[in-house]
């Protein structure tokens, strides 16, 4: 069960309570479900009871108990608990992770990206070229490497139509109209990313991206200079990673090691692809299945369910992260989600051996772990594509 599915399930429980007059409130349009703030609080949580308590004129824990009874035993939900003043904490059923992996693999490039629906995996991979490690170093900008988003297609319109301050436009020569040189580089890259994210979230697009972006702290380099210095992927990552109100920190040179978040995300994707190739050499492939309780040779000392759950949660909440980034016009939210996903993948990879070790034959658990790795690679590739950054097969 994904957060979106759980949100719909909780919404149905609220609607049922209202229809049967257990609660006297207006049914909300949507219910937010997100990872709990700390471990040990279930898989997902919602503060819907606290939101309804005031209009209902009842204590939040009482509202939570009404909803808890309705939600207990729902398909995909193993346990519902009330925490603190009235939070609902959900523990998903044993098959939730398997179902999520199946969903990610079946949707492929369309998982978290409605604009990619109908694309084959091959076509999605061709949308942005893969870049070997050697090509990630500074190169001359290649105008054909990524599709340019037309200004007229750039950004969503919202019910709140108040315009954001208009940012400067950077010319092909890297000069900016009405601003100090280079201040438009960030607007160009952020605007293109927001346009892709808006389309992925299924939002309408209209107007120019400069007129819809929040105020951005300018960067002291034009885009051509930054790309020549850092390489296309690194330049875009550097411009997209900070929140709009934060300054851009430009490194002296691109660093090809795990201390660089961009490299770490791309390396995590490349590692998932390498696992699939290595498994194919061993004569087996990915197959979603039960990951719980099965140990395999090569498992590390930190092989516990919390490591798996952390990765599961990040894969499940990727579409929500894209929705939030589109709503707030904040591609840095996708960047942070990819970084967290890559970190969770490496922790899982180090704790649970995805491939047989030594003379061990491939087991069902290896196929299930390989499917989880492939699903992780799919999420990373989809996120990188939305940012206009390559997802390398080899690194």
mmCIF file with all atom_site columns, N, CA and C in Angstrom, residues 85-125:
data_model
loop_
_atom_site.group_PDB
_atom_site.id
_atom_site.type_symbol
_atom_site.label_atom_id
_atom_site.label_alt_id
_atom_site.label_comp_id
_atom_site.label_asym_id
_atom_site.label_entity_id
_atom_site.label_seq_id
_atom_site.pdbx_PDB_ins_code
_atom_site.Cartn_x
_atom_site.Cartn_y
_atom_site.Cartn_z
_atom_site.occupancy
_atom_site.B_iso_or_equiv
_atom_site.pdbx_formal_charge
_atom_site.auth_seq_id
_atom_site.auth_comp_id
_atom_site.auth_asym_id
_atom_site.auth_atom_id
_atom_site.pdbx_PDB_model_num
ATOM 1   N N  . UNK A 1 85  ? -1.352 13.274 21.084  1.00 0.00 ? 85  UNK A N  1
ATOM 2   C CA . UNK A 1 85  ? -2.657 13.942 21.216  1.00 0.00 ? 85  UNK A CA 1
ATOM 3   C C  . UNK A 1 85  ? -3.724 13.394 20.285  1.00 0.00 ? 85  UNK A C  1
ATOM 4   N N  . UNK A 1 86  ? -3.345 12.516 19.325  1.00 0.00 ? 86  UNK A N  1
ATOM 5   C CA . UNK A 1 86  ? -4.347 11.977 18.417  1.00 0.00 ? 86  UNK A CA 1
ATOM 6   C C  . UNK A 1 86  ? -3.826 11.602 17.047  1.00 0.00 ? 86  UNK A C  1
ATOM 7   N N  . UNK A 1 87  ? -2.524 11.403 16.937  1.00 0.00 ? 87  UNK A N  1
ATOM 8   C CA . UNK A 1 87  ? -1.960 10.957 15.660  1.00 0.00 ? 87  UNK A CA 1
ATOM 9   C C  . UNK A 1 87  ? -2.348 9.504  15.401  1.00 0.00 ? 87  UNK A C  1
ATOM 10  N N  . UNK A 1 88  ? -2.582 9.176  14.151  1.00 0.00 ? 88  UNK A N  1
ATOM 11  C CA . UNK A 1 88  ? -2.829 7.799  13.745  1.00 0.00 ? 88  UNK A CA 1
ATOM 12  C C  . UNK A 1 88  ? -1.557 7.245  13.121  1.00 0.00 ? 88  UNK A C  1
ATOM 13  N N  . UNK A 1 89  ? -1.011 6.182  13.691  1.00 0.00 ? 89  UNK A N  1
ATOM 14  C CA . UNK A 1 89  ? 0.180  5.523  13.163  1.00 0.00 ? 89  UNK A CA 1
ATOM 15  C C  . UNK A 1 89  ? -0.225 4.192  12.535  1.00 0.00 ? 89  UNK A C  1
ATOM 16  N N  . UNK A 1 90  ? 0.226  3.981  11.310  1.00 0.00 ? 90  UNK A N  1
ATOM 17  C CA . UNK A 1 90  ? -0.170 2.795  10.554  1.00 0.00 ? 90  UNK A CA 1
ATOM 18  C C  . UNK A 1 90  ? 1.032  1.872  10.348  1.00 0.00 ? 90  UNK A C  1
ATOM 19  N N  . UNK A 1 91  ? 0.849  0.602  10.654  1.00 0.00 ? 91  UNK A N  1
ATOM 20  C CA . UNK A 1 91  ? 1.821  -0.423 10.291  1.00 0.00 ? 91  UNK A CA 1
ATOM 21  C C  . UNK A 1 91  ? 1.219  -1.212 9.143   1.00 0.00 ? 91  UNK A C  1
ATOM 22  N N  . UNK A 1 92  ? 1.913  -1.254 8.044   1.00 0.00 ? 92  UNK A N  1
ATOM 23  C CA . UNK A 1 92  ? 1.375  -1.902 6.852   1.00 0.00 ? 92  UNK A CA 1
ATOM 24  C C  . UNK A 1 92  ? 1.527  -3.410 6.937   1.00 0.00 ? 92  UNK A C  1
ATOM 25  N N  . UNK A 1 93  ? 0.728  -4.106 6.140   1.00 0.00 ? 93  UNK A N  1
ATOM 26  C CA . UNK A 1 93  ? 0.753  -5.565 6.133   1.00 0.00 ? 93  UNK A CA 1
ATOM 27  C C  . UNK A 1 93  ? 2.022  -6.123 5.535   1.00 0.00 ? 93  UNK A C  1
ATOM 28  N N  . UNK A 1 94  ? 2.222  -7.421 5.742   1.00 0.00 ? 94  UNK A N  1
ATOM 29  C CA . UNK A 1 94  ? 3.453  -8.072 5.291   1.00 0.00 ? 94  UNK A CA 1
ATOM 30  C C  . UNK A 1 94  ? 3.649  -7.972 3.790   1.00 0.00 ? 94  UNK A C  1
ATOM 31  N N  . UNK A 1 95  ? 2.568  -7.926 3.037   1.00 0.00 ? 95  UNK A N  1
ATOM 32  C CA . UNK A 1 95  ? 2.700  -7.890 1.580   1.00 0.00 ? 95  UNK A CA 1
ATOM 33  C C  . UNK A 1 95  ? 2.828  -6.497 1.009   1.00 0.00 ? 95  UNK A C  1
ATOM 34  N N  . UNK A 1 96  ? 2.905  -5.478 1.879   1.00 0.00 ? 96  UNK A N  1
ATOM 35  C CA . UNK A 1 96  ? 2.915  -4.099 1.377   1.00 0.00 ? 96  UNK A CA 1
ATOM 36  C C  . UNK A 1 96  ? 4.156  -3.812 0.542   1.00 0.00 ? 96  UNK A C  1
ATOM 37  N N  . UNK A 1 97  ? 5.318  -4.264 1.001   1.00 0.00 ? 97  UNK A N  1
ATOM 38  C CA . UNK A 1 97  ? 6.549  -3.988 0.265   1.00 0.00 ? 97  UNK A CA 1
ATOM 39  C C  . UNK A 1 97  ? 6.551  -4.716 -1.072  1.00 0.00 ? 97  UNK A C  1
ATOM 40  N N  . UNK A 1 98  ? 6.110  -5.971 -1.068  1.00 0.00 ? 98  UNK A N  1
ATOM 41  C CA . UNK A 1 98  ? 6.047  -6.718 -2.324  1.00 0.00 ? 98  UNK A CA 1
ATOM 42  C C  . UNK A 1 98  ? 5.129  -6.028 -3.314  1.00 0.00 ? 98  UNK A C  1
ATOM 43  N N  . UNK A 1 99  ? 3.962  -5.568 -2.831  1.00 0.00 ? 99  UNK A N  1
ATOM 44  C CA . UNK A 1 99  ? 3.019  -4.881 -3.713  1.00 0.00 ? 99  UNK A CA 1
ATOM 45  C C  . UNK A 1 99  ? 3.613  -3.581 -4.246  1.00 0.00 ? 99  UNK A C  1
ATOM 46  N N  . UNK A 1 100 ? 4.347  -2.866 -3.396  1.00 0.00 ? 100 UNK A N  1
ATOM 47  C CA . UNK A 1 100 ? 4.969  -1.616 -3.845  1.00 0.00 ? 100 UNK A CA 1
ATOM 48  C C  . UNK A 1 100 ? 6.005  -1.885 -4.928  1.00 0.00 ? 100 UNK A C  1
ATOM 49  N N  . UNK A 1 101 ? 6.850  -2.884 -4.725  1.00 0.00 ? 101 UNK A N  1
ATOM 50  C CA . UNK A 1 101 ? 7.874  -3.209 -5.719  1.00 0.00 ? 101 UNK A CA 1
ATOM 51  C C  . UNK A 1 101 ? 7.215  -3.582 -7.043  1.00 0.00 ? 101 UNK A C  1
ATOM 52  N N  . UNK A 1 102 ? 6.150  -4.380 -6.977  1.00 0.00 ? 102 UNK A N  1
ATOM 53  C CA . UNK A 1 102 ? 5.429  -4.730 -8.207  1.00 0.00 ? 102 UNK A CA 1
ATOM 54  C C  . UNK A 1 102 ? 4.888  -3.479 -8.900  1.00 0.00 ? 102 UNK A C  1
ATOM 55  N N  . UNK A 1 103 ? 4.351  -2.564 -8.112  1.00 0.00 ? 103 UNK A N  1
ATOM 56  C CA . UNK A 1 103 ? 3.797  -1.339 -8.686  1.00 0.00 ? 103 UNK A CA 1
ATOM 57  C C  . UNK A 1 103 ? 4.872  -0.507 -9.366  1.00 0.00 ? 103 UNK A C  1
ATOM 58  N N  . UNK A 1 104 ? 6.001  -0.324 -8.704  1.00 0.00 ? 104 UNK A N  1
ATOM 59  C CA . UNK A 1 104 ? 7.079  0.480  -9.282  1.00 0.00 ? 104 UNK A CA 1
ATOM 60  C C  . UNK A 1 104 ? 7.574  -0.156 -10.577 1.00 0.00 ? 104 UNK A C  1
ATOM 61  N N  . UNK A 1 105 ? 7.786  -1.471 -10.551 1.00 0.00 ? 105 UNK A N  1
ATOM 62  C CA . UNK A 1 105 ? 8.316  -2.135 -11.743 1.00 0.00 ? 105 UNK A CA 1
ATOM 63  C C  . UNK A 1 105 ? 7.297  -2.176 -12.874 1.00 0.00 ? 105 UNK A C  1
ATOM 64  N N  . UNK A 1 106 ? 6.014  -2.288 -12.542 1.00 0.00 ? 106 UNK A N  1
ATOM 65  C CA . UNK A 1 106 ? 5.000  -2.325 -13.603 1.00 0.00 ? 106 UNK A CA 1
ATOM 66  C C  . UNK A 1 106 ? 4.820  -0.953 -14.245 1.00 0.00 ? 106 UNK A C  1
ATOM 67  N N  . UNK A 1 107 ? 4.922  0.106  -13.436 1.00 0.00 ? 107 UNK A N  1
ATOM 68  C CA . UNK A 1 107 ? 4.757  1.460  -13.985 1.00 0.00 ? 107 UNK A CA 1
ATOM 69  C C  . UNK A 1 107 ? 6.040  1.981  -14.617 1.00 0.00 ? 107 UNK A C  1
ATOM 70  N N  . UNK A 1 108 ? 7.186  1.515  -14.141 1.00 0.00 ? 108 UNK A N  1
ATOM 71  C CA . UNK A 1 108 ? 8.456  1.916  -14.732 1.00 0.00 ? 108 UNK A CA 1
ATOM 72  C C  . UNK A 1 108 ? 8.636  3.422  -14.740 1.00 0.00 ? 108 UNK A C  1
ATOM 73  N N  . UNK A 1 109 ? 8.890  4.026  -15.902 1.00 0.00 ? 109 UNK A N  1
ATOM 74  C CA . UNK A 1 109 ? 9.137  5.475  -15.965 1.00 0.00 ? 109 UNK A CA 1
ATOM 75  C C  . UNK A 1 109 ? 7.935  6.315  -15.569 1.00 0.00 ? 109 UNK A C  1
ATOM 76  N N  . UNK A 1 110 ? 6.733  5.721  -15.524 1.00 0.00 ? 110 UNK A N  1
ATOM 77  C CA . UNK A 1 110 ? 5.536  6.478  -15.153 1.00 0.00 ? 110 UNK A CA 1
ATOM 78  C C  . UNK A 1 110 ? 5.328  6.525  -13.642 1.00 0.00 ? 110 UNK A C  1
ATOM 79  N N  . UNK A 1 111 ? 6.141  5.809  -12.853 1.00 0.00 ? 111 UNK A N  1
ATOM 80  C CA . UNK A 1 111 ? 5.968  5.853  -11.402 1.00 0.00 ? 111 UNK A CA 1
ATOM 81  C C  . UNK A 1 111 ? 6.419  7.231  -10.899 1.00 0.00 ? 111 UNK A C  1
ATOM 82  N N  . UNK A 1 112 ? 5.483  7.986  -10.398 1.00 0.00 ? 112 UNK A N  1
ATOM 83  C CA . UNK A 1 112 ? 5.770  9.348  -9.950  1.00 0.00 ? 112 UNK A CA 1
ATOM 84  C C  . UNK A 1 112 ? 5.845  10.356 -11.074 1.00 0.00 ? 112 UNK A C  1
ATOM 85  N N  . UNK A 1 113 ? 5.563  9.949  -12.315 1.00 0.00 ? 113 UNK A N  1
ATOM 86  C CA . UNK A 1 113 ? 5.686  10.857 -13.466 1.00 0.00 ? 113 UNK A CA 1
ATOM 87  C C  . UNK A 1 113 ? 4.563  10.568 -14.446 1.00 0.00 ? 113 UNK A C  1
ATOM 88  N N  . UNK A 1 114 ? 3.470  11.290 -14.307 1.00 0.00 ? 114 UNK A N  1
ATOM 89  C CA . UNK A 1 114 ? 2.320  11.061 -15.182 1.00 0.00 ? 114 UNK A CA 1
ATOM 90  C C  . UNK A 1 114 ? 2.629  11.410 -16.628 1.00 0.00 ? 114 UNK A C  1
ATOM 91  N N  . UNK A 1 115 ? 3.590  12.302 -16.834 1.00 0.00 ? 115 UNK A N  1
ATOM 92  C CA . UNK A 1 115 ? 3.925  12.678 -18.209 1.00 0.00 ? 115 UNK A CA 1
ATOM 93  C C  . UNK A 1 115 ? 4.606  11.554 -18.957 1.00 0.00 ? 115 UNK A C  1
ATOM 94  N N  . UNK A 1 116 ? 5.090  10.538 -18.228 1.00 0.00 ? 116 UNK A N  1
ATOM 95  C CA . UNK A 1 116 ? 5.792  9.417  -18.861 1.00 0.00 ? 116 UNK A CA 1
ATOM 96  C C  . UNK A 1 116 ? 4.879  8.228  -19.091 1.00 0.00 ? 116 UNK A C  1
ATOM 97  N N  . UNK A 1 117 ? 3.595  8.343  -18.776 1.00 0.00 ? 117 UNK A N  1
ATOM 98  C CA . UNK A 1 117 ? 2.686  7.215  -18.973 1.00 0.00 ? 117 UNK A CA 1
ATOM 99  C C  . UNK A 1 117 ? 2.646  6.830  -20.441 1.00 0.00 ? 117 UNK A C  1
ATOM 100 N N  . UNK A 1 118 ? 2.783  5.536  -20.683 1.00 0.00 ? 118 UNK A N  1
ATOM 101 C CA . UNK A 1 118 ? 2.807  5.047  -22.052 1.00 0.00 ? 118 UNK A CA 1
ATOM 102 C C  . UNK A 1 118 ? 4.198  4.905  -22.621 1.00 0.00 ? 118 UNK A C  1
ATOM 103 N N  . UNK A 1 119 ? 5.198  5.495  -21.952 1.00 0.00 ? 119 UNK A N  1
ATOM 104 C CA . UNK A 1 119 ? 6.572  5.327  -22.420 1.00 0.00 ? 119 UNK A CA 1
ATOM 105 C C  . UNK A 1 119 ? 7.082  3.950  -22.035 1.00 0.00 ? 119 UNK A C  1
ATOM 106 N N  . UNK A 1 120 ? 7.814  3.338  -22.927 1.00 0.00 ? 120 UNK A N  1
ATOM 107 C CA . UNK A 1 120 ? 8.491  2.107  -22.554 1.00 0.00 ? 120 UNK A CA 1
ATOM 108 C C  . UNK A 1 120 ? 9.721  2.443  -21.740 1.00 0.00 ? 120 UNK A C  1
ATOM 109 N N  . UNK A 1 121 ? 10.260 1.450  -21.040 1.00 0.00 ? 121 UNK A N  1
ATOM 110 C CA . UNK A 1 121 ? 11.472 1.671  -20.264 1.00 0.00 ? 121 UNK A CA 1
ATOM 111 C C  . UNK A 1 121 ? 12.609 2.125  -21.157 1.00 0.00 ? 121 UNK A C  1
ATOM 112 N N  . UNK A 1 122 ? 12.691 1.554  -22.376 1.00 0.00 ? 122 UNK A N  1
ATOM 113 C CA . UNK A 1 122 ? 13.769 1.923  -23.297 1.00 0.00 ? 122 UNK A CA 1
ATOM 114 C C  . UNK A 1 122 ? 13.639 3.380  -23.699 1.00 0.00 ? 122 UNK A C  1
ATOM 115 N N  . UNK A 1 123 ? 12.409 3.799  -24.061 1.00 0.00 ? 123 UNK A N  1
ATOM 116 C CA . UNK A 1 123 ? 12.217 5.191  -24.465 1.00 0.00 ? 123 UNK A CA 1
ATOM 117 C C  . UNK A 1 123 ? 12.540 6.144  -23.329 1.00 0.00 ? 123 UNK A C  1
ATOM 118 N N  . UNK A 1 124 ? 12.141 5.765  -22.119 1.00 0.00 ? 124 UNK A N  1
ATOM 119 C CA . UNK A 1 124 ? 12.436 6.640  -20.981 1.00 0.00 ? 124 UNK A CA 1
ATOM 120 C C  . UNK A 1 124 ? 13.924 6.787  -20.787 1.00 0.00 ? 124 UNK A C  1
ATOM 121 N N  . UNK A 1 125 ? 14.640 5.721  -20.978 1.00 0.00 ? 125 UNK A N  1
ATOM 122 C CA . UNK A 1 125 ? 16.096 5.780  -20.825 1.00 0.00 ? 125 UNK A CA 1
ATOM 123 C C  . UNK A 1 125 ? 16.718 6.659  -21.893 1.00 0.00 ? 125 UNK A C  1
#
